[in-house]
Amino acid sequence: MGRRRGSAGADRADSAAWVWWDALRARRQGPEAIRLRQQERLAELVAFAREHSAYYRRLYQDLPERVDDVTSLPVTDKRELMAHFDEVVTDPAVTLEAVQAFVADPARIGERFTGKYLVATTGGTTGRRGIFVLDDRNWTVASGLMSIMGRTWLSWRDLARMVARGARFAALIATGGHFLAVATSTREKREKPRRHRMLGLFSVHEPLPDLVARLNSFDPAYMLGYASVLRLLAGEQEAGRLHLRPVLVVSTAEGLPADDRSRMERAFGAVVREVYGCTETGYAAYSCARGWLHLLDDWVIVEAVDADHRPVPPGTESHTVLMTNLANRVQPIIRYDVGDRVLVRPGPCECGDPAPAIRVQGRASDVLTFPAADGQGRVTVPPLALGTVVDRTPGVELFQVVQTAPAVLRVRLLAATGSDPEQVWGAVLTGMTGLLTGLGLAHVTVERAAEGPEQTAGGKYRTVVPLPV
């Protein structure tokens, strides 16, 4: 399918500088320019998938020749794409058997699969592991969009300070697997050692005192990591054991509550922001000073939908969110059910950014279900309800609520430095039992775990873990 002269130019995304320039130009031209880019890129992606993927060719066989309206396409999910892996991918050299053998070898993290592609696995927090193959175009777009986000977040003075500080970048990442952050960072350091000599990789699995010592020695100007890990580091900074002066701190992969952001800003004296996305789709949104996540919708399509995959109006919490990655061609991700529940902002954001904005409310898969007190029916509780009660309790540094039986919750708790663990636990117990009683769930037992919060294989801390289905 030929591209019209003056179209979005999706096929020209061969350098991060071009992506940055085009995204900047689109934002200056206004929402209509972004919409046209999105439509053209979607039409090109669908045409490419139909031509090169047996799965999508079959899935789209009854659709018109040109598709530029994402809502006319069927929904996909991780289960479906993993079950049909060899048919989904557009390069015959990429097979599930070969990729599985590749990711089974930790020595090959960051190496190019078949000499071309980056391979990343998801940590399985939703109960199903995913394997995703990403082409260079996908990484080029991600790099260009990161430049757009950085320019949005930082003033020229901030940028000058970052350069003056040596522009050292600390990536706090999960190691020991082919997770996106470690695979990307390892490949960059290997292939561009001079350019990335100021990139420091820090494992979130290492003991906290060791992590603190290494960060003090590295002294980053820019730091990126999971919100739960950054929260721990803020505590170390407040306690005087960590001595960092970053210009920018970015939270990724986990939600960043407003209170945590304010605390990190005070502790580090830095601009603190958040990026939203996933391994499958890359960066989808970036936070503003008001705490909203503004969509990068010229390269990722985000749809807030109900349980039947119908659009929900702004101001209404969605059941899930569908995402379409307009950059990656080797393993197309189109109308992919991510599982997050989001709220679309009804109206312009006070920050002045015209891009649509969302807030992530949690994962659909994290909703807790309990038997009703009378034994008739079930009662569901969103994870945000329980999580907020625990998170706002003074003295809580990190927590994890695990449903271990239909009517039993086990709380893994890490108290903040200087607080009384017994008092913190008592306050958490009071808050949780009060909430449950108010929901008609007084029969649900809340018990204290001897162990602390546990990381997933991907290095994250799930705050609420429902009973496995």
Tab-separated table of C-alpha atoms in Angstrom:
chain	number	residue	atom	x	y	z
A	1	MET	CA	0.000	0.000	0.000
A	2	GLY	CA	1.582	3.290	-1.073
A	3	ARG	CA	1.816	6.204	1.290
A	4	ARG	CA	0.361	9.496	0.127
A	5	ARG	CA	2.675	12.458	-0.214
A	6	GLY	CA	2.467	14.578	2.941
A	7	SER	CA	1.046	11.754	5.095
A	8	ALA	CA	2.117	10.892	8.623
A	9	GLY	CA	5.399	9.496	7.413
A	10	ALA	CA	5.308	6.456	9.688
A	11	ASP	CA	7.863	4.620	7.526
A	12	ARG	CA	10.382	7.432	8.065
A	13	ALA	CA	10.746	6.580	11.761
A	14	ASP	CA	14.351	5.534	11.214
A	15	SER	CA	15.972	7.827	13.761
A	16	ALA	CA	15.089	9.046	17.234
A	17	ALA	CA	15.812	12.602	16.101
A	18	TRP	CA	13.186	12.344	13.335
A	19	VAL	CA	10.620	10.899	15.768
A	20	TRP	CA	11.335	13.722	18.214
A	21	TRP	CA	11.086	16.389	15.502
A	22	ASP	CA	7.873	14.947	14.024
A	23	ALA	CA	6.229	14.544	17.448
A	24	LEU	CA	7.188	18.112	18.362
A	25	ARG	CA	5.818	19.410	15.056
A	26	ALA	CA	2.563	17.473	15.512
A	27	ARG	CA	2.043	18.946	18.968
A	28	ARG	CA	2.568	22.440	17.629
A	29	GLN	CA	0.097	21.800	14.793
A	30	GLY	CA	-2.592	20.625	17.219
A	31	PRO	CA	-4.830	17.588	17.946
A	32	GLU	CA	-6.002	17.226	14.344
A	33	ALA	CA	-2.426	16.714	13.124
A	34	ILE	CA	-1.905	13.994	15.721
A	35	ARG	CA	-5.199	12.330	14.767
A	36	LEU	CA	-4.201	12.218	11.100
A	37	ARG	CA	-0.829	10.701	11.966
A	38	GLN	CA	-2.541	8.097	14.116
A	39	GLN	CA	-4.990	7.156	11.362
A	40	GLU	CA	-2.292	6.843	8.706
A	41	ARG	CA	0.009	4.810	10.947
A	42	LEU	CA	-2.838	2.499	11.917
A	43	ALA	CA	-3.783	1.929	8.273
A	44	GLU	CA	-0.155	1.124	7.420
A	45	LEU	CA	0.194	-1.227	10.403
A	46	VAL	CA	-3.005	-3.128	9.589
A	47	ALA	CA	-1.978	-3.467	5.931
A	48	PHE	CA	1.468	-4.732	6.952
A	49	ALA	CA	0.010	-7.216	9.457
A	50	ARG	CA	-2.434	-8.567	6.881
A	51	GLU	CA	0.337	-9.095	4.355
A	52	HIS	CA	2.931	-10.673	6.639
A	53	SER	CA	1.023	-12.311	9.541
A	54	ALA	CA	-1.163	-15.375	8.963
A	55	TYR	CA	-2.984	-14.685	12.231
A	56	TYR	CA	-3.969	-11.125	11.385
A	57	ARG	CA	-4.733	-12.021	7.773
A	58	ARG	CA	-7.313	-14.518	9.043
A	59	LEU	CA	-8.573	-12.199	11.805
A	60	TYR	CA	-9.115	-9.289	9.399
A	61	GLN	CA	-10.339	-11.233	6.367
A	62	ASP	CA	-13.827	-9.695	6.428
A	63	LEU	CA	-12.687	-6.094	6.955
A	64	PRO	CA	-12.382	-3.389	4.268
A	65	GLU	CA	-9.094	-3.025	2.402
A	66	ARG	CA	-8.158	0.139	4.304
A	67	VAL	CA	-8.763	0.356	8.039
A	68	ASP	CA	-7.978	3.590	9.886
A	69	ASP	CA	-10.622	3.313	12.641
A	70	VAL	CA	-9.259	1.177	15.454
A	71	THR	CA	-12.728	0.444	16.891
A	72	SER	CA	-13.587	-1.591	13.791
A	73	LEU	CA	-10.901	-4.145	14.668
A	74	PRO	CA	-11.341	-7.215	16.901
A	75	VAL	CA	-9.718	-7.319	20.349
A	76	THR	CA	-6.625	-9.415	21.144
A	77	ASP	CA	-4.948	-10.357	24.411
A	78	LYS	CA	-1.834	-12.049	25.776
A	79	ARG	CA	-3.414	-15.501	25.912
A	80	GLU	CA	-4.445	-15.315	22.252
A	81	LEU	CA	-1.173	-13.911	20.937
A	82	MET	CA	0.957	-16.403	22.861
A	83	ALA	CA	-1.241	-19.310	21.729
A	84	HIS	CA	-0.734	-18.307	18.064
A	85	PHE	CA	2.784	-16.926	18.366
A	86	ASP	CA	4.207	-18.374	15.140
A	87	GLU	CA	1.242	-17.084	13.124
A	88	VAL	CA	1.263	-13.636	14.729
A	89	VAL	CA	4.878	-12.709	14.010
A	90	THR	CA	5.686	-11.271	10.592
A	91	ASP	CA	9.216	-12.683	10.220
A	92	PRO	CA	9.340	-16.456	9.457
A	93	ALA	CA	12.723	-16.665	11.224
A	94	VAL	CA	10.976	-15.828	14.521
A	95	THR	CA	9.415	-18.938	16.067
A	96	LEU	CA	8.207	-19.619	19.573
A	97	GLU	CA	10.537	-22.590	19.947
A	98	ALA	CA	13.568	-20.527	18.961
A	99	VAL	CA	12.596	-17.555	21.122
A	100	GLN	CA	11.937	-19.782	24.149
A	101	ALA	CA	15.390	-21.323	23.753
A	102	PHE	CA	16.836	-17.819	23.506
A	103	VAL	CA	15.212	-16.490	26.701
A	104	ALA	CA	16.133	-19.668	28.588
A	105	ASP	CA	19.750	-18.493	28.446
A	106	PRO	CA	20.409	-15.512	30.767
A	107	ALA	CA	23.799	-14.973	29.109
A	108	ARG	CA	21.933	-13.765	25.995
A	109	ILE	CA	20.066	-10.921	27.711
A	110	GLY	CA	20.322	-7.883	25.441
A	111	GLU	CA	21.744	-9.883	22.542
A	112	ARG	CA	19.982	-9.513	19.188
A	113	PHE	CA	17.737	-12.468	18.416
A	114	THR	CA	18.471	-13.674	14.841
A	115	GLY	CA	20.860	-10.749	14.678
A	116	LYS	CA	17.945	-8.279	14.468
A	117	TYR	CA	15.507	-8.113	17.342
A	118	LEU	CA	15.256	-7.362	21.035
A	119	VAL	CA	13.368	-10.010	23.008
A	120	ALA	CA	11.598	-9.094	26.257
A	121	THR	CA	9.539	-11.178	28.628
A	122	THR	CA	6.878	-9.931	31.009
A	123	GLY	CA	7.138	-10.834	34.673
A	124	GLY	CA	3.832	-12.643	34.820
A	125	THR	CA	2.120	-10.426	37.426
A	126	THR	CA	-1.198	-11.246	35.766
A	127	GLY	CA	-0.512	-14.984	36.002
A	128	ARG	CA	0.563	-15.467	32.376
A	129	ARG	CA	4.076	-14.917	31.076
A	130	GLY	CA	4.491	-13.147	27.764
A	131	ILE	CA	7.332	-13.175	25.252
A	132	PHE	CA	7.585	-10.173	22.948
A	133	VAL	CA	9.878	-9.489	20.007
A	134	LEU	CA	10.645	-5.836	19.285
A	135	ASP	CA	12.235	-4.365	16.189
A	136	ASP	CA	14.614	-1.407	15.952
A	137	ARG	CA	11.786	0.832	14.779
A	138	ASN	CA	10.027	0.263	18.099
A	139	TRP	CA	13.126	1.308	20.068
A	140	THR	CA	13.744	4.303	17.813
A	141	VAL	CA	10.222	5.589	18.456
A	142	ALA	CA	10.580	4.989	22.214
A	143	SER	CA	13.855	6.945	22.270
A	144	GLY	CA	12.334	9.845	20.351
A	145	LEU	CA	9.311	9.981	22.630
A	146	MET	CA	11.522	9.948	25.725
A	147	SER	CA	13.191	13.081	24.355
A	148	ILE	CA	9.767	14.706	24.000
A	149	MET	CA	8.909	13.800	27.597
A	150	GLY	CA	12.210	15.118	28.918
A	151	ARG	CA	11.739	18.448	27.179
A	152	THR	CA	8.196	18.645	28.590
A	153	TRP	CA	9.335	17.956	32.141
A	154	LEU	CA	12.539	19.969	32.333
A	155	SER	CA	13.369	23.620	31.819
A	156	TRP	CA	16.468	24.696	29.926
A	157	ARG	CA	18.027	25.403	33.310
A	158	ASP	CA	17.261	21.840	34.446
A	159	LEU	CA	18.807	20.454	31.268
A	160	ALA	CA	21.926	22.554	31.833
A	161	ARG	CA	22.170	21.263	35.399
A	162	MET	CA	21.880	17.698	34.163
A	163	VAL	CA	24.722	18.209	31.706
A	164	ALA	CA	26.805	19.936	34.368
A	165	ARG	CA	26.229	16.977	36.676
A	166	GLY	CA	27.660	14.650	34.009
A	167	ALA	CA	24.289	13.402	32.742
A	168	ARG	CA	24.774	10.115	34.598
A	169	PHE	CA	21.667	7.957	34.335
A	170	ALA	CA	20.841	5.301	36.941
A	171	ALA	CA	18.426	2.609	35.757
A	172	LEU	CA	16.965	0.682	38.694
A	173	ILE	CA	15.900	-2.506	36.966
A	174	ALA	CA	14.954	-6.119	37.502
A	175	THR	CA	17.783	-8.450	36.569
A	176	GLY	CA	18.028	-12.196	36.074
A	177	GLY	CA	15.623	-12.363	33.140
A	178	HIS	CA	14.942	-10.946	29.694
A	179	PHE	CA	12.848	-8.094	31.080
A	180	LEU	CA	12.507	-5.051	28.854
A	181	ALA	CA	14.531	-2.576	30.926
A	182	VAL	CA	17.518	-4.842	31.498
A	183	ALA	CA	17.477	-6.201	27.933
A	184	THR	CA	17.345	-2.704	26.451
A	185	SER	CA	19.958	-1.245	28.779
A	186	THR	CA	22.329	-4.184	28.327
A	187	ARG	CA	22.088	-3.974	24.551
A	188	GLU	CA	22.668	-0.218	24.555
A	189	LYS	CA	25.757	-0.522	26.739
A	190	ARG	CA	27.087	-3.342	24.567
A	191	GLU	CA	26.459	-1.735	21.188
A	192	LYS	CA	27.128	1.914	22.063
A	193	PRO	CA	29.655	1.810	24.905
A	194	ARG	CA	30.976	5.348	24.433
A	195	ARG	CA	27.550	6.934	24.220
A	196	HIS	CA	26.256	5.011	27.218
A	197	ARG	CA	29.305	4.971	29.453
A	198	MET	CA	27.331	7.202	31.823
A	199	LEU	CA	24.515	4.634	32.101
A	200	GLY	CA	24.550	2.741	35.402
A	201	LEU	CA	22.520	-0.445	35.835
A	202	PHE	CA	21.363	-1.203	39.363
A	203	SER	CA	19.501	-4.377	40.292
A	204	VAL	CA	16.378	-3.909	42.396
A	205	HIS	CA	17.031	-7.379	43.792
A	206	GLU	CA	20.247	-6.484	45.596
A	207	PRO	CA	20.167	-5.738	49.336
A	208	LEU	CA	19.100	-2.186	50.076
A	209	PRO	CA	22.353	-1.193	51.867
A	210	ASP	CA	24.366	-2.361	48.840
A	211	LEU	CA	22.079	-0.483	46.456
A	212	VAL	CA	22.423	2.679	48.534
A	213	ALA	CA	26.224	2.421	48.574
A	214	ARG	CA	26.454	1.917	44.816
A	215	LEU	CA	24.084	4.811	44.076
A	216	ASN	CA	26.051	7.109	46.373
A	217	SER	CA	29.196	6.223	44.460
A	218	PHE	CA	27.579	6.698	41.022
A	219	ASP	CA	25.806	9.974	41.928
A	220	PRO	CA	23.217	10.039	39.100
A	221	ALA	CA	21.713	13.182	37.615
A	222	TYR	CA	18.754	11.196	36.275
A	223	MET	CA	17.193	8.165	37.943
A	224	LEU	CA	14.475	5.813	36.701
A	225	GLY	CA	12.889	2.917	38.581
A	226	TYR	CA	9.779	1.297	40.000
A	227	ALA	CA	7.715	3.469	42.341
A	228	SER	CA	8.058	0.941	45.170
A	229	VAL	CA	11.854	0.970	44.914
A	230	LEU	CA	12.019	4.762	44.607
A	231	ARG	CA	9.858	4.958	47.697
A	232	LEU	CA	12.374	2.892	49.642
A	233	LEU	CA	15.209	5.074	48.381
A	234	ALA	CA	13.369	8.225	49.431
A	235	GLY	CA	13.276	6.761	52.936
A	236	GLU	CA	17.024	6.148	52.789
A	237	GLN	CA	17.568	9.724	51.598
A	238	GLU	CA	15.460	11.072	54.464
A	239	ALA	CA	17.411	8.917	56.929
A	240	GLY	CA	20.684	10.375	55.687
A	241	ARG	CA	22.118	7.149	54.317
A	242	LEU	CA	21.559	8.101	50.677
A	243	HIS	CA	23.086	11.349	49.404
A	244	LEU	CA	21.749	11.940	45.892
A	245	ARG	CA	21.145	15.201	44.003
A	246	PRO	CA	19.282	14.102	40.873
A	247	VAL	CA	17.702	16.607	38.513
A	248	LEU	CA	14.996	14.178	37.378
A	249	VAL	CA	13.462	11.069	38.947
A	250	VAL	CA	11.097	8.993	36.798
A	251	SER	CA	8.787	6.262	38.065
A	252	THR	CA	7.846	3.475	35.694
A	253	ALA	CA	5.875	0.202	35.599
A	254	GLU	CA	3.965	0.966	38.827
A	255	GLY	CA	1.545	3.722	39.757
A	256	LEU	CA	2.954	6.757	41.569
A	257	PRO	CA	0.485	8.150	44.151
A	258	ALA	CA	0.487	11.926	44.614
A	259	ASP	CA	1.741	11.665	48.202
A	260	ASP	CA	4.685	9.526	47.117
A	261	ARG	CA	5.563	11.971	44.362
A	262	SER	CA	5.536	14.906	46.783
A	263	ARG	CA	7.658	12.987	49.258
A	264	MET	CA	10.232	12.099	46.580
A	265	GLU	CA	10.355	15.708	45.372
A	266	ARG	CA	11.173	16.844	48.908
A	267	ALA	CA	13.638	14.048	49.606
A	268	PHE	CA	15.606	14.325	46.361
A	269	GLY	CA	15.027	17.992	45.534
A	270	ALA	CA	14.242	16.893	41.994
A	271	VAL	CA	11.534	16.952	39.356
A	272	VAL	CA	9.594	13.687	39.842
A	273	ARG	CA	7.492	12.341	36.999
A	274	GLU	CA	5.941	9.090	35.803
A	275	VAL	CA	5.719	7.183	32.535
A	276	TYR	CA	2.952	4.726	31.702
A	277	GLY	CA	3.096	1.843	29.264
A	278	CYS	CA	4.040	-1.797	29.055
A	279	THR	CA	6.502	-4.121	27.357
A	280	GLU	CA	4.058	-4.806	24.534
A	281	THR	CA	3.298	-1.194	23.627
A	282	GLY	CA	6.202	0.901	24.885
A	283	TYR	CA	5.596	4.386	26.267
A	284	ALA	CA	1.912	5.295	26.148
A	285	ALA	CA	1.709	8.345	28.426
A	286	TYR	CA	3.749	10.711	30.590
A	287	SER	CA	2.756	12.573	33.725
A	288	CYS	CA	2.411	16.304	34.192
A	289	ALA	CA	2.824	18.491	37.264
A	290	ARG	CA	-0.863	17.899	38.085
A	291	GLY	CA	-0.386	14.135	38.246
A	292	TRP	CA	-2.334	13.260	35.081
A	293	LEU	CA	-0.882	10.968	32.417
A	294	HIS	CA	-0.983	12.584	28.968
A	295	LEU	CA	-1.241	10.210	26.020
A	296	LEU	CA	1.409	9.848	23.335
A	297	ASP	CA	-1.375	9.064	20.920
A	298	ASP	CA	0.501	9.718	17.699
A	299	TRP	CA	2.334	6.397	18.295
A	300	VAL	CA	0.109	4.465	20.733
A	301	ILE	CA	-3.687	4.233	20.633
A	302	VAL	CA	-5.239	3.913	24.093
A	303	GLU	CA	-8.924	3.001	24.464
A	304	ALA	CA	-10.748	3.035	27.793
A	305	VAL	CA	-13.521	0.438	27.485
A	306	ASP	CA	-16.137	-1.451	29.493
A	307	ALA	CA	-16.322	-5.229	29.971
A	308	ASP	CA	-17.791	-5.602	26.466
A	309	HIS	CA	-14.971	-3.481	24.954
A	310	ARG	CA	-17.248	-0.524	24.303
A	311	PRO	CA	-15.862	3.001	24.892
A	312	VAL	CA	-16.593	4.531	28.288
A	313	PRO	CA	-17.187	8.286	28.552
A	314	PRO	CA	-14.637	10.612	30.181
A	315	GLY	CA	-14.997	10.667	33.954
A	316	THR	CA	-16.046	6.993	34.074
A	317	GLU	CA	-13.645	4.310	35.256
A	318	SER	CA	-13.020	1.709	32.578
A	319	HIS	CA	-13.131	-2.040	33.027
A	320	THR	CA	-9.922	-2.372	31.038
A	321	VAL	CA	-7.838	-0.548	28.448
A	322	LEU	CA	-6.956	-1.563	24.901
A	323	MET	CA	-3.657	-0.464	23.375
A	324	THR	CA	-2.284	-0.479	19.839
A	325	ASN	CA	1.461	-0.127	19.267
A	326	LEU	CA	1.879	1.760	15.993
A	327	ALA	CA	5.653	1.295	15.892
A	328	ASN	CA	6.501	-2.429	16.207
A	329	ARG	CA	6.034	-4.473	13.032
A	330	VAL	CA	7.657	-7.841	13.814
A	331	GLN	CA	5.007	-8.789	16.411
A	332	PRO	CA	2.011	-6.492	15.863
A	333	ILE	CA	0.126	-5.456	18.999
A	334	ILE	CA	-3.301	-4.237	17.863
A	335	ARG	CA	-6.291	-3.574	20.179
A	336	TYR	CA	-4.488	-5.506	22.885
A	337	ASP	CA	-6.268	-5.908	26.241
A	338	VAL	CA	-3.736	-4.660	28.793
A	339	GLY	CA	-5.974	-5.226	31.823
A	340	ASP	CA	-5.545	-1.819	33.490
A	341	ARG	CA	-8.507	0.165	34.726
A	342	VAL	CA	-8.206	3.842	33.807
A	343	LEU	CA	-10.115	7.080	34.206
A	344	VAL	CA	-10.114	9.492	31.255
A	345	ARG	CA	-9.968	13.133	32.292
A	346	PRO	CA	-13.206	14.961	31.401
A	347	GLY	CA	-11.904	18.204	29.961
A	348	PRO	CA	-8.581	20.016	29.537
A	349	CYS	CA	-5.836	19.580	32.115
A	350	GLU	CA	-4.836	22.596	34.207
A	351	CYS	CA	-1.197	22.005	33.241
A	352	GLY	CA	-1.953	23.326	29.743
A	353	ASP	CA	-0.974	20.180	27.835
A	354	PRO	CA	-3.740	19.613	25.246
A	355	ALA	CA	-3.095	15.862	24.941
A	356	PRO	CA	-5.864	13.618	26.373
A	357	ALA	CA	-5.100	12.567	29.946
A	358	ILE	CA	-5.820	9.505	32.070
A	359	ARG	CA	-5.236	8.156	35.545
A	360	VAL	CA	-4.551	4.473	36.097
A	361	GLN	CA	-6.835	3.082	38.786
A	362	GLY	CA	-5.407	-0.458	38.972
A	363	ARG	CA	-5.549	-3.747	37.131
A	364	ALA	CA	-8.817	-5.491	36.318
A	365	SER	CA	-7.143	-8.749	37.354
A	366	ASP	CA	-6.385	-7.346	40.841
A	367	VAL	CA	-10.032	-7.009	41.858
A	368	LEU	CA	-10.690	-9.020	45.030
A	369	THR	CA	-13.749	-11.250	45.298
A	370	PHE	CA	-15.116	-12.524	48.636
A	371	PRO	CA	-18.052	-14.767	49.574
A	372	ALA	CA	-20.953	-12.734	50.960
A	373	ALA	CA	-21.569	-12.977	54.709
A	374	ASP	CA	-24.832	-14.876	54.205
A	375	GLY	CA	-23.216	-17.302	51.791
A	376	GLN	CA	-25.363	-16.008	48.942
A	377	GLY	CA	-23.361	-14.482	46.133
A	378	ARG	CA	-20.047	-12.669	46.013
A	379	VAL	CA	-18.744	-9.240	46.976
A	380	THR	CA	-16.036	-7.571	44.874
A	381	VAL	CA	-13.609	-4.964	46.196
A	382	PRO	CA	-11.357	-2.895	43.901
A	383	PRO	CA	-7.661	-3.058	44.867
A	384	LEU	CA	-7.502	0.726	45.148
A	385	ALA	CA	-9.943	0.639	48.072
A	386	LEU	CA	-7.762	-1.610	50.218
A	387	GLY	CA	-4.496	-0.216	48.924
A	388	THR	CA	-5.443	3.362	49.799
A	389	VAL	CA	-6.332	2.414	53.381
A	390	VAL	CA	-2.935	0.826	53.940
A	391	ASP	CA	-0.910	3.319	51.942
A	392	ARG	CA	-2.217	6.341	53.845
A	393	THR	CA	-1.397	4.796	57.234
A	394	PRO	CA	1.502	6.695	58.847
A	395	GLY	CA	4.661	4.624	59.117
A	396	VAL	CA	3.980	2.310	56.169
A	397	GLU	CA	7.027	2.122	53.892
A	398	LEU	CA	5.909	-0.787	51.697
A	399	PHE	CA	3.013	-3.233	51.817
A	400	GLN	CA	1.403	-6.154	50.048
A	401	VAL	CA	-2.109	-7.525	50.637
A	402	VAL	CA	-2.408	-11.158	49.602
A	403	GLN	CA	-5.677	-13.097	49.486
A	404	THR	CA	-4.704	-16.581	50.701
A	405	ALA	CA	-8.222	-18.032	51.028
A	406	PRO	CA	-11.719	-16.932	49.952
A	407	ALA	CA	-12.179	-14.993	53.222
A	408	VAL	CA	-8.589	-14.448	54.375
A	409	LEU	CA	-6.227	-11.538	53.668
A	410	ARG	CA	-2.567	-11.694	54.640
A	411	VAL	CA	-0.729	-8.379	54.978
A	412	ARG	CA	3.004	-8.188	54.296
A	413	LEU	CA	4.262	-4.985	55.830
A	414	LEU	CA	7.511	-3.015	55.938
A	415	ALA	CA	7.456	-0.209	58.476
A	416	ALA	CA	9.301	3.028	57.796
A	417	THR	CA	12.562	3.758	59.581
A	418	GLY	CA	11.921	5.226	63.021
A	419	SER	CA	8.330	4.005	63.299
A	420	ASP	CA	6.994	1.396	65.725
A	421	PRO	CA	6.097	-1.712	63.673
A	422	GLU	CA	3.482	-2.771	66.228
A	423	GLN	CA	1.729	0.577	66.149
A	424	VAL	CA	1.845	0.641	62.349
A	425	TRP	CA	0.346	-2.849	62.153
A	426	GLY	CA	-2.376	-1.912	64.635
A	427	ALA	CA	-3.354	1.116	62.556
A	428	VAL	CA	-3.356	-0.921	59.331
A	429	LEU	CA	-5.499	-3.630	60.915
A	430	THR	CA	-7.981	-1.068	62.231
A	431	GLY	CA	-8.246	0.624	58.864
A	432	MET	CA	-8.674	-2.592	56.882
A	433	THR	CA	-11.216	-4.180	59.204
A	434	GLY	CA	-13.177	-0.925	59.287
A	435	LEU	CA	-13.321	-0.818	55.490
A	436	LEU	CA	-14.299	-4.482	55.204
A	437	THR	CA	-16.989	-4.136	57.857
A	438	GLY	CA	-18.455	-1.180	56.019
A	439	LEU	CA	-18.634	-3.332	52.874
A	440	GLY	CA	-20.463	-6.124	54.706
A	441	LEU	CA	-17.302	-8.240	54.924
A	442	ALA	CA	-16.719	-8.339	58.678
A	443	HIS	CA	-16.273	-12.112	58.366
A	444	VAL	CA	-13.091	-11.681	56.325
A	445	THR	CA	-9.985	-12.396	58.409
A	446	VAL	CA	-7.017	-10.005	58.206
A	447	GLU	CA	-3.757	-11.497	59.409
A	448	ARG	CA	-0.211	-10.230	59.689
A	449	ALA	CA	2.485	-11.970	57.663
A	450	ALA	CA	5.872	-12.725	59.166
A	451	GLU	CA	7.545	-12.087	55.813
A	452	GLY	CA	7.869	-8.727	54.122
A	453	PRO	CA	6.540	-7.723	50.687
A	454	GLU	CA	7.828	-9.962	47.919
A	455	GLN	CA	8.935	-8.924	44.446
A	456	THR	CA	7.733	-10.582	41.293
A	457	ALA	CA	10.310	-12.065	38.939
A	458	GLY	CA	10.164	-8.739	37.122
A	459	GLY	CA	11.237	-6.835	40.229
A	460	LYS	CA	7.873	-5.189	40.979
A	461	TYR	CA	5.849	-5.258	44.162
A	462	ARG	CA	2.189	-6.040	43.523
A	463	THR	CA	0.358	-4.213	46.283
A	464	VAL	CA	-2.761	-6.376	46.030
A	465	VAL	CA	-2.638	-10.059	45.044
A	466	PRO	CA	-6.033	-11.787	44.639
A	467	LEU	CA	-6.619	-15.488	45.165
A	468	PRO	CA	-5.493	-17.342	41.996
A	469	VAL	CA	-8.427	-18.293	39.786
